[in-house]
mmCIF file of C-alpha atoms and ligand atoms in Angstrom:
data_model
loop_
_atom_site.group_PDB
_atom_site.id
_atom_site.type_symbol
_atom_site.label_atom_id
_atom_site.label_comp_id
_atom_site.label_asym_id
_atom_site.label_seq_id
_atom_site.Cartn_x
_atom_site.Cartn_y
_atom_site.Cartn_z
ATOM 1 C CA UNK D 314 15.428 -30.354 7.607
ATOM 2 C CA UNK D 315 12.764 -28.793 5.295
ATOM 3 C CA UNK D 316 12.730 -25.031 4.337
ATOM 4 C CA UNK D 317 9.907 -22.571 3.205
ATOM 5 C CA UNK D 318 9.855 -20.396 0.267
ATOM 6 C CA UNK D 319 12.104 -17.963 2.274
ATOM 7 C CA UNK D 320 14.392 -20.852 3.477
ATOM 8 C CA UNK D 321 13.470 -20.984 7.196
ATOM 9 C CA UNK D 322 13.644 -24.377 8.641
ATOM 10 C CA UNK D 323 11.040 -25.661 10.921
ATOM 11 C CA UNK D 324 11.997 -25.409 14.363
ATOM 12 C CA UNK D 325 9.583 -24.553 17.049
ATOM 13 C CA UNK D 326 5.700 -26.432 17.154
ATOM 14 C CA UNK D 327 3.436 -24.135 19.277
ATOM 15 C CA UNK D 328 1.127 -27.031 20.379
ATOM 16 C CA UNK D 329 -2.721 -25.519 21.805
ATOM 17 C CA UNK D 330 -4.215 -28.250 24.022
ATOM 18 C CA UNK D 331 -7.432 -27.008 24.204
ATOM 19 C CA UNK D 332 -10.063 -23.923 23.416
ATOM 20 C CA UNK D 333 -10.762 -23.683 26.571
ATOM 21 C CA UNK D 334 -10.487 -21.258 28.977
ATOM 22 C CA UNK D 335 -10.496 -19.821 32.226
ATOM 23 C CA UNK D 336 -9.807 -15.913 31.941
ATOM 24 C CA UNK D 337 -11.783 -13.852 29.316
ATOM 25 C CA UNK D 338 -8.770 -11.599 28.472
ATOM 26 C CA UNK D 339 -10.046 -8.454 26.347
ATOM 27 C CA UNK D 340 -7.575 -9.254 23.319
ATOM 28 C CA UNK D 341 -7.929 -12.655 23.299
ATOM 29 C CA UNK D 342 -11.754 -13.929 24.471
ATOM 30 C CA UNK D 343 -13.726 -10.767 24.936
ATOM 31 C CA UNK D 344 -16.346 -12.380 27.872
ATOM 32 C CA UNK D 345 -18.626 -10.218 25.288
ATOM 33 C CA UNK D 346 -18.447 -12.544 22.805
ATOM 34 C CA UNK D 347 -16.941 -16.271 25.036
ATOM 35 C CA UNK D 348 -19.872 -15.657 27.430
ATOM 36 C CA UNK D 349 -21.656 -18.422 28.826
ATOM 37 C CA UNK D 350 -23.446 -19.968 26.381
ATOM 38 C CA UNK D 351 -20.507 -19.743 24.368
ATOM 39 C CA UNK D 352 -19.664 -23.543 22.225
ATOM 40 C CA UNK D 353 -16.126 -24.290 22.112
ATOM 41 C CA UNK D 354 -14.561 -27.284 20.395
ATOM 42 C CA UNK D 355 -16.601 -30.501 21.893
ATOM 43 C CA UNK D 356 -14.516 -33.708 23.438
ATOM 44 C CA UNK D 357 -14.473 -35.855 20.531
ATOM 45 C CA UNK D 358 -13.179 -33.573 18.103
ATOM 46 C CA UNK D 359 -10.409 -32.467 20.316
ATOM 47 C CA UNK D 360 -7.431 -34.933 19.437
ATOM 48 C CA UNK D 361 -6.476 -36.887 22.477
ATOM 49 C CA UNK D 362 -3.204 -37.062 23.769
ATOM 50 C CA UNK D 363 -1.779 -40.254 21.956
ATOM 51 C CA UNK D 364 -2.618 -38.543 18.374
ATOM 52 C CA UNK D 365 -0.862 -35.497 19.777
ATOM 53 C CA UNK D 366 2.102 -37.481 20.300
ATOM 54 C CA UNK D 367 1.986 -38.880 17.864
ATOM 55 C CA UNK D 368 1.599 -36.321 15.251
ATOM 56 C CA UNK D 369 4.360 -34.151 17.235
ATOM 57 C CA UNK D 370 6.392 -37.128 16.514
ATOM 58 C CA UNK D 371 6.478 -36.651 13.001
ATOM 59 C CA UNK D 372 7.472 -32.996 12.889
ATOM 60 C CA UNK D 373 10.235 -33.380 15.265
ATOM 61 C CA UNK D 374 11.048 -35.843 13.478
ATOM 62 C CA UNK D 375 11.131 -32.928 10.102
ATOM 63 C CA UNK D 376 13.109 -30.279 11.889
ATOM 64 C CA UNK D 377 11.217 -29.032 15.491
ATOM 65 C CA UNK D 378 13.011 -29.500 18.459
ATOM 66 C CA UNK D 379 11.367 -26.742 20.897
ATOM 67 C CA UNK D 380 8.171 -27.590 22.390
ATOM 68 C CA UNK D 381 5.728 -25.293 23.931
ATOM 69 C CA UNK D 382 2.262 -25.547 25.177
ATOM 70 C CA UNK D 383 -0.478 -23.182 25.091
ATOM 71 C CA UNK D 384 -4.179 -22.927 24.688
ATOM 72 C CA UNK D 385 -6.631 -21.295 25.744
ATOM 73 C CA UNK D 386 -5.492 -22.026 29.145
ATOM 74 C CA UNK D 387 -3.620 -25.633 28.679
ATOM 75 C CA UNK D 388 -3.961 -26.526 32.706
ATOM 76 C CA UNK D 389 -7.912 -26.650 32.173
ATOM 77 C CA UNK D 390 -6.654 -29.967 30.202
ATOM 78 C CA UNK D 391 -7.147 -33.025 32.407
ATOM 79 C CA UNK D 392 -4.236 -34.394 33.335
ATOM 80 C CA UNK D 393 -1.829 -32.385 31.079
ATOM 81 C CA UNK D 394 1.039 -34.001 32.838
ATOM 82 C CA UNK D 395 0.361 -37.204 30.616
ATOM 83 C CA UNK D 396 0.621 -35.216 27.863
ATOM 84 C CA UNK D 397 4.067 -33.971 29.487
ATOM 85 C CA UNK D 398 5.838 -36.887 29.990
ATOM 86 C CA UNK D 399 5.252 -38.610 26.759
ATOM 87 C CA UNK D 400 5.995 -35.382 24.516
ATOM 88 C CA UNK D 401 9.378 -35.194 26.998
ATOM 89 C CA UNK D 402 9.877 -38.581 25.945
ATOM 90 C CA UNK D 403 10.108 -37.833 21.889
ATOM 91 C CA UNK D 404 13.811 -38.323 20.325
ATOM 92 C CA UNK D 405 15.329 -34.858 19.077
ATOM 93 C CA UNK D 406 12.911 -32.625 21.352
ATOM 94 C CA UNK D 407 15.439 -30.008 23.167
ATOM 95 C CA UNK D 408 13.245 -27.481 24.652
ATOM 96 C CA UNK D 409 9.494 -28.584 26.273
ATOM 97 C CA UNK D 410 8.289 -25.607 27.301
ATOM 98 C CA UNK D 411 4.238 -23.909 28.303
ATOM 99 C CA UNK D 412 2.447 -20.958 28.672
ATOM 100 C CA UNK D 413 0.062 -20.549 31.174
ATOM 101 C CA UNK D 414 -2.221 -17.704 33.024
ATOM 102 C CA UNK D 415 -0.390 -19.468 35.934
ATOM 103 C CA UNK D 416 -4.508 -19.812 37.810
ATOM 104 C CA UNK D 417 -3.527 -24.107 38.296
ATOM 105 C CA UNK D 418 -0.177 -23.406 38.863
ATOM 106 C CA UNK D 419 -0.415 -24.683 42.904
ATOM 107 C CA UNK D 420 -2.042 -27.240 41.798
ATOM 108 C CA UNK D 421 0.004 -28.665 39.035
ATOM 109 C CA UNK D 422 3.729 -26.837 39.016
ATOM 110 C CA UNK D 423 5.437 -29.900 40.746
ATOM 111 C CA UNK D 424 3.886 -32.487 38.303
ATOM 112 C CA UNK D 425 4.634 -31.151 35.233
ATOM 113 C CA UNK D 426 8.280 -30.276 36.449
ATOM 114 C CA UNK D 427 8.215 -33.768 37.373
ATOM 115 C CA UNK D 428 6.423 -35.278 33.982
ATOM 116 C CA UNK D 429 9.186 -33.162 32.589
ATOM 117 C CA UNK D 430 8.417 -29.762 32.125
ATOM 118 C CA UNK D 431 11.804 -27.845 31.602
ATOM 119 C CA UNK D 432 10.370 -24.003 31.025
ATOM 120 C CA UNK D 433 6.803 -21.906 31.524
ATOM 121 C CA UNK D 434 5.769 -18.745 30.786
ATOM 122 C CA UNK D 435 3.375 -16.550 32.764
ATOM 123 C CA UNK D 436 0.247 -13.933 31.284
ATOM 124 C CA UNK D 437 0.387 -10.989 33.452
ATOM 125 C CA UNK D 438 -0.680 -8.126 32.273
ATOM 126 C CA UNK D 439 -0.225 -6.438 35.481
ATOM 127 C CA UNK D 440 0.449 -5.892 38.836
ATOM 128 C CA UNK D 441 -2.359 -3.380 39.610
ATOM 129 C CA UNK D 442 -5.166 -5.499 40.840
ATOM 130 C CA UNK D 443 -7.881 -2.885 38.588
ATOM 131 C CA UNK D 444 -6.402 -3.350 35.762
ATOM 132 C CA UNK D 445 -5.527 -6.589 36.127
ATOM 133 C CA UNK D 446 -9.323 -7.046 36.661
ATOM 134 C CA UNK D 447 -10.081 -5.511 33.994
ATOM 135 C CA UNK D 448 -8.081 -7.311 30.917
ATOM 136 C CA UNK D 449 -8.776 -10.892 32.263
ATOM 137 C CA UNK D 450 -11.855 -10.749 32.701
ATOM 138 C CA UNK D 451 -12.637 -10.835 36.254
ATOM 139 C CA UNK D 452 -11.352 -14.017 35.749
ATOM 140 C CA UNK D 453 -8.775 -13.333 38.317
ATOM 141 C CA UNK D 454 -6.836 -11.464 40.759
ATOM 142 C CA UNK D 455 -3.064 -10.740 41.059
ATOM 143 C CA UNK D 456 -2.644 -12.961 43.536
ATOM 144 C CA UNK D 457 -3.549 -15.627 42.040
ATOM 145 C CA UNK D 458 -1.336 -15.008 39.880
ATOM 146 C CA UNK D 459 1.725 -14.404 42.258
ATOM 147 C CA UNK D 460 0.569 -17.476 44.373
ATOM 148 C CA UNK D 461 1.317 -19.468 41.036
ATOM 149 C CA UNK D 462 4.056 -18.189 40.107
ATOM 150 C CA UNK D 463 5.466 -19.061 43.493
ATOM 151 C CA UNK D 464 4.277 -23.120 43.099
ATOM 152 C CA UNK D 465 6.268 -22.575 39.897
ATOM 153 C CA UNK D 466 9.388 -21.400 41.750
ATOM 154 C CA UNK D 467 9.230 -24.294 44.595
ATOM 155 C CA UNK D 468 8.684 -26.932 42.130
ATOM 156 C CA UNK D 469 12.265 -25.726 40.557
ATOM 157 C CA UNK D 470 11.565 -23.750 37.014
ATOM 158 C CA UNK D 471 13.749 -21.103 36.745
ATOM 159 C CA UNK D 472 13.502 -19.102 34.730
ATOM 160 C CA UNK D 473 10.757 -17.867 35.355
ATOM 161 C CA UNK D 474 9.368 -15.700 32.063
ATOM 162 C CA UNK D 475 6.472 -13.225 32.271
ATOM 163 C CA UNK D 476 4.471 -12.496 28.974
ATOM 164 C CA UNK D 477 2.993 -9.285 29.542
ATOM 165 C CA UNK D 478 0.385 -7.502 26.389
ATOM 166 C CA UNK D 479 1.028 -3.874 26.058
ATOM 167 C CA UNK D 480 -2.375 -1.068 24.704
ATOM 168 C CA UNK D 481 -2.197 2.258 25.219
ATOM 169 C CA UNK D 482 -4.340 3.523 28.078
ATOM 170 C CA UNK D 483 -4.949 0.115 29.141
ATOM 171 C CA UNK D 484 -2.239 -0.974 31.202
ATOM 172 C CA UNK D 485 1.435 0.919 29.659
ATOM 173 C CA UNK D 486 1.286 3.158 32.987
ATOM 174 C CA UNK D 487 2.331 -0.079 35.064
ATOM 175 C CA UNK D 488 4.758 -1.584 33.287
ATOM 176 C CA UNK D 489 7.728 0.035 34.464
ATOM 177 C CA UNK D 490 6.028 -1.269 37.941
ATOM 178 C CA UNK D 491 6.222 -4.552 36.879
ATOM 179 C CA UNK D 492 9.252 -3.950 34.832
ATOM 180 C CA UNK D 493 10.211 -3.554 38.815
ATOM 181 C CA UNK D 494 8.729 -6.255 40.343
ATOM 182 C CA UNK D 495 10.426 -9.254 38.207
ATOM 183 C CA UNK D 496 14.370 -7.032 38.246
ATOM 184 C CA UNK D 497 13.526 -7.874 42.114
ATOM 185 C CA UNK D 498 12.079 -11.240 41.857
ATOM 186 C CA UNK D 499 14.843 -12.720 38.816
ATOM 187 C CA UNK D 500 11.905 -13.083 36.779
ATOM 188 C CA UNK D 501 12.586 -12.259 32.839
ATOM 189 C CA UNK D 502 9.566 -9.866 31.734
ATOM 190 C CA UNK D 503 8.400 -9.906 27.566
ATOM 191 C CA UNK D 504 6.442 -6.737 27.155
ATOM 192 C CA UNK D 505 4.549 -8.000 23.462
ATOM 193 C CA UNK D 506 3.734 -4.836 21.153
ATOM 194 C CA UNK D 507 -0.889 -5.071 21.361
ATOM 195 C CA UNK D 508 -1.122 -7.205 18.302
ATOM 196 C CA UNK D 509 -3.905 -8.047 15.585
ATOM 197 C CA UNK D 510 -4.363 -10.955 16.486
ATOM 198 C CA UNK D 511 -7.955 -13.327 15.144
ATOM 199 C CA UNK D 512 -11.198 -10.757 14.323
ATOM 200 C CA UNK D 513 -12.190 -10.224 17.948
ATOM 201 C CA UNK D 514 -10.558 -7.448 19.819
ATOM 202 C CA UNK D 515 -10.712 -4.496 18.274
ATOM 203 C CA UNK D 516 -7.215 -4.123 17.072
ATOM 204 C CA UNK D 517 -6.150 -0.383 16.273
ATOM 205 C CA UNK D 518 -2.742 1.177 15.352
ATOM 206 C CA UNK D 519 -2.936 3.164 18.147
ATOM 207 C CA UNK D 520 -3.529 1.147 20.269
ATOM 208 C CA UNK D 521 -0.075 0.014 19.622
ATOM 209 C CA UNK D 522 2.551 1.164 22.360
ATOM 210 C CA UNK D 523 5.903 0.797 20.276
ATOM 211 C CA UNK D 524 9.143 -0.900 22.255
ATOM 212 C CA UNK D 525 11.073 1.766 21.734
ATOM 213 C CA UNK D 526 8.871 3.907 23.617
ATOM 214 C CA UNK D 527 8.113 1.862 26.183
ATOM 215 C CA UNK D 528 12.107 0.627 26.925
ATOM 216 C CA UNK D 529 12.613 4.321 27.310
ATOM 217 C CA UNK D 530 9.567 4.755 29.850
ATOM 218 C CA UNK D 531 11.921 1.890 31.272
ATOM 219 C CA UNK D 532 15.035 3.478 30.403
ATOM 220 C CA UNK D 533 14.204 6.312 32.589
ATOM 221 C CA UNK D 534 13.394 4.901 36.175
ATOM 222 C CA UNK D 535 15.612 1.611 35.470
ATOM 223 C CA UNK D 536 18.855 2.057 33.019
ATOM 224 C CA UNK D 537 18.965 -0.524 30.252
ATOM 225 C CA UNK D 538 21.208 -1.951 27.651
ATOM 226 C CA UNK D 539 20.674 -3.946 24.519
ATOM 227 C CA UNK D 540 22.271 -6.806 25.009
ATOM 228 C CA UNK D 541 21.791 -10.143 21.827
ATOM 229 C CA UNK D 542 19.792 -12.872 21.417
ATOM 230 C CA UNK D 543 20.274 -16.414 23.225
ATOM 231 C CA UNK D 544 19.770 -17.977 20.041
ATOM 232 C CA UNK D 545 18.784 -17.078 15.633
ATOM 233 C CA UNK D 546 15.317 -16.751 15.344
ATOM 234 C CA UNK D 547 14.839 -16.086 19.431
ATOM 235 C CA UNK D 548 11.701 -13.507 19.106
ATOM 236 C CA UNK D 549 12.628 -11.020 21.891
ATOM 237 C CA UNK D 550 14.519 -7.949 21.350
ATOM 238 C CA UNK D 551 16.547 -7.968 24.860
ATOM 239 C CA UNK D 552 17.861 -5.631 27.075
ATOM 240 C CA UNK D 553 19.660 -5.217 30.680
ATOM 241 C CA UNK D 554 19.220 -3.934 33.947
ATOM 242 C CA UNK D 555 22.334 -1.740 33.831
ATOM 243 C CA UNK D 556 22.328 -1.401 37.650
ATOM 244 C CA UNK D 557 21.999 -4.872 39.586
ATOM 245 C CA UNK D 558 21.286 -7.347 37.006
ATOM 246 C CA UNK D 559 18.344 -8.628 34.967
ATOM 247 C CA UNK D 560 16.739 -8.226 31.497
ATOM 248 C CA UNK D 561 13.606 -7.799 30.083
ATOM 249 C CA UNK D 562 12.561 -8.693 26.254
ATOM 250 C CA UNK D 563 10.500 -6.697 23.890
ATOM 251 C CA UNK D 564 8.001 -8.646 20.916
ATOM 252 C CA UNK D 565 7.695 -6.446 18.272
ATOM 253 C CA UNK D 566 5.961 -7.869 15.735
ATOM 254 C CA UNK D 567 4.166 -4.065 14.790
ATOM 255 C CA UNK D 568 7.414 -2.371 15.185
ATOM 256 C CA UNK D 569 9.934 -5.022 14.157
ATOM 257 C CA UNK D 570 8.508 -7.393 12.268
ATOM 258 C CA UNK D 571 10.755 -10.740 12.777
ATOM 259 C CA UNK D 572 8.906 -12.675 9.860
ATOM 260 C CA UNK D 573 11.810 -13.254 8.056
ATOM 261 C CA UNK D 574 13.158 -15.357 10.809
ATOM 262 C CA UNK D 575 10.462 -17.439 11.702
ATOM 263 C CA UNK D 576 9.992 -21.591 12.260
ATOM 264 C CA UNK D 577 7.169 -21.529 14.534
ATOM 265 C CA UNK D 578 4.649 -23.621 13.203
ATOM 266 C CA UNK D 579 1.465 -24.149 15.058
ATOM 267 C CA UNK D 580 -1.115 -27.235 16.014
ATOM 268 C CA UNK D 581 -4.424 -26.277 16.605
ATOM 269 C CA UNK D 582 -6.695 -28.374 18.984
ATOM 270 C CA UNK D 583 -8.785 -30.470 16.267
ATOM 271 C CA UNK D 584 -5.108 -30.941 14.488
ATOM 272 C CA UNK D 585 -5.266 -28.402 12.071
ATOM 273 C CA UNK D 586 -1.325 -27.314 11.673
ATOM 274 C CA UNK D 587 -1.107 -23.246 10.765
ATOM 275 C CA UNK D 588 2.189 -21.146 9.434
ATOM 276 C CA UNK D 589 1.765 -18.556 10.681
ATOM 277 C CA UNK D 590 -0.151 -16.514 13.410
ATOM 278 C CA UNK D 591 -2.163 -14.210 11.422
ATOM 279 C CA UNK D 592 -2.972 -17.540 9.201
ATOM 280 C CA UNK D 593 -6.317 -17.726 7.684
ATOM 281 C CA UNK D 594 -6.538 -21.128 6.790
ATOM 282 C CA UNK D 595 -5.063 -24.227 8.315
ATOM 283 C CA UNK D 596 -4.173 -27.219 7.331
ATOM 284 C CA UNK D 597 -6.329 -29.865 8.669
ATOM 285 C CA UNK D 598 -4.035 -33.655 9.455
ATOM 286 C CA UNK D 599 -6.795 -35.378 11.742
ATOM 287 C CA UNK D 600 -8.482 -36.274 8.948
ATOM 288 C CA UNK D 601 -5.644 -38.518 7.550
ATOM 289 C CA UNK D 602 -5.055 -40.034 11.127
ATOM 290 C CA UNK D 603 -8.465 -40.713 11.910
ATOM 291 C CA UNK D 604 -8.718 -42.213 8.429
ATOM 292 C CA UNK D 605 -5.913 -44.789 8.388
ATOM 293 C CA UNK D 606 -3.018 -42.809 7.264
ATOM 294 C CA UNK D 607 0.933 -43.661 7.595
ATOM 295 C CA UNK D 608 3.405 -42.246 9.857
ATOM 296 C CA UNK D 609 4.719 -41.372 5.928
ATOM 297 C CA UNK D 610 1.772 -40.263 4.151
ATOM 298 C CA UNK D 611 1.350 -37.221 7.076
ATOM 299 C CA UNK D 612 4.702 -36.195 7.173
ATOM 300 C CA UNK D 613 4.027 -35.877 3.165
ATOM 301 C CA UNK D 614 1.165 -33.470 4.429
ATOM 302 C CA UNK D 615 4.030 -31.709 6.417
ATOM 303 C CA UNK D 616 6.980 -31.357 4.074
ATOM 304 C CA UNK D 617 4.133 -29.312 1.540
ATOM 305 C CA UNK D 618 2.455 -27.307 3.682
ATOM 306 C CA UNK D 619 6.020 -26.605 5.436
ATOM 307 C CA UNK D 620 7.641 -26.631 1.766
ATOM 308 C CA UNK D 621 4.939 -24.027 0.264
ATOM 309 C CA UNK D 622 4.829 -22.005 3.824
ATOM 310 C CA UNK D 623 5.244 -17.826 2.294
ATOM 311 C CA UNK D 624 3.465 -16.262 5.011
ATOM 312 C CA UNK D 625 5.780 -12.984 6.637
ATOM 313 C CA UNK D 626 2.111 -11.106 7.954
ATOM 314 C CA UNK D 627 3.479 -9.246 10.215
ATOM 315 C CA UNK D 628 6.541 -7.504 7.658
ATOM 316 C CA UNK D 629 3.124 -6.891 5.096
ATOM 317 C CA UNK D 630 0.840 -5.127 7.477
ATOM 318 C CA UNK D 631 1.529 -1.910 7.307
ATOM 319 C CA UNK D 632 1.676 -2.335 3.250
ATOM 320 C CA UNK D 633 -1.594 -3.807 4.035
ATOM 321 C CA UNK D 634 -4.619 -1.125 2.134
ATOM 322 C CA UNK D 635 -7.733 -3.481 3.793
ATOM 323 C CA UNK D 636 -7.221 -5.291 7.001
ATOM 324 C CA UNK D 637 -7.557 -8.623 6.473
ATOM 325 C CA UNK D 638 -10.373 -9.988 7.529
ATOM 326 C CA UNK D 639 -10.355 -13.509 8.082
ATOM 327 C CA UNK D 640 -7.523 -14.355 10.444
ATOM 328 C CA UNK D 641 -7.818 -18.449 12.964
ATOM 329 C CA UNK D 642 -8.278 -16.740 16.642
ATOM 330 C CA UNK D 643 -5.469 -16.937 19.192
ATOM 331 C CA UNK D 644 -7.000 -18.711 21.876
ATOM 332 C CA UNK D 645 -7.467 -21.052 19.137
ATOM 333 C CA UNK D 646 -3.471 -21.834 18.172
ATOM 334 C CA UNK D 647 -2.409 -19.715 21.344
ATOM 335 C CA UNK D 648 -0.134 -16.898 21.572
HETATM 336 S S1 LIG L 1987 3.620 -13.125 10.956
HETATM 337 FE FE1 LIG L 1987 3.677 -15.203 11.039
HETATM 338 S S2 LIG L 1987 5.096 -15.537 9.448
HETATM 339 FE FE2 LIG L 1987 5.404 -12.963 10.872
HETATM 340 S S3 LIG L 1987 7.005 -13.840 12.860
HETATM 341 FE FE3 LIG L 1987 4.703 -13.637 13.061
HETATM 342 S S4 LIG L 1987 3.659 -16.082 12.375
HETATM 343 FE FE4 LIG L 1987 5.736 -15.899 11.618
#
């Protein structure tokens, strides 16, 4: 088991299988930047399924037990269920999950389940049609996502988790409705404090709705009580509805950072590993991989990178005199 400079073990691997997405969410891939002519990574620069599987096997051997497939949007990568089946075969993997915008789930949910995917987390920022469309660059209706959720339920994914990024003055006035909807349907919604991921979303602290304020708003209509974490290092702060069961979660990277227990490594589509969501630089594994490095040599690079890790950006954010200008983009490594 390898540890970093703060004795944090490597437990979670987020695998970004593509830098492409069919949505244009304003806080991740704003349409005015990622227009028709935007050049995404050419096919041959993206890791093949075999390369992803080999690197994942090495990273699991070094301690990772939880895998999450992300993107961009993972379901725009063709035959993604084939990769799921390959990763599900790896000894030591305890949890295999995916974060998706659900748009293609009606076509893919059953195949993913059959291939061995254990959990899905679905991004849905609002039930209000106009608000949702403004946030995703008018690329999808709410109903399209609800159809995807229904397909995931049909395929047997349970519980369904929902991720919602909350921005003040954009969708914060619709969070109580979403909480009620998820409570009524048995979904677990995670409200995510709007973060300064990447360098293209024009983030301002004024646009952040602190988790405590969100809890107070929801509690006023749907009484809540705090409950403990499911496991050490779990990111979400959890609350149970007092009446009728069900729970919500808050991801508080801005107001209550959780870097101290962060055990996450990220693999980008072109084979770089990043030790933090807000990292400026990654470590390239593709070049040695494609120039014949052995598993042991690749593992040495991985171990050296993790051992040297001292990231705690969210804890440092408020102390920074100048905003960090070099940060990997969110669509490139998945949230
Ligand atoms: S800011 Fe970086 S170190 Fe802190 S929790 Fe997020 S990914 Fe982990």
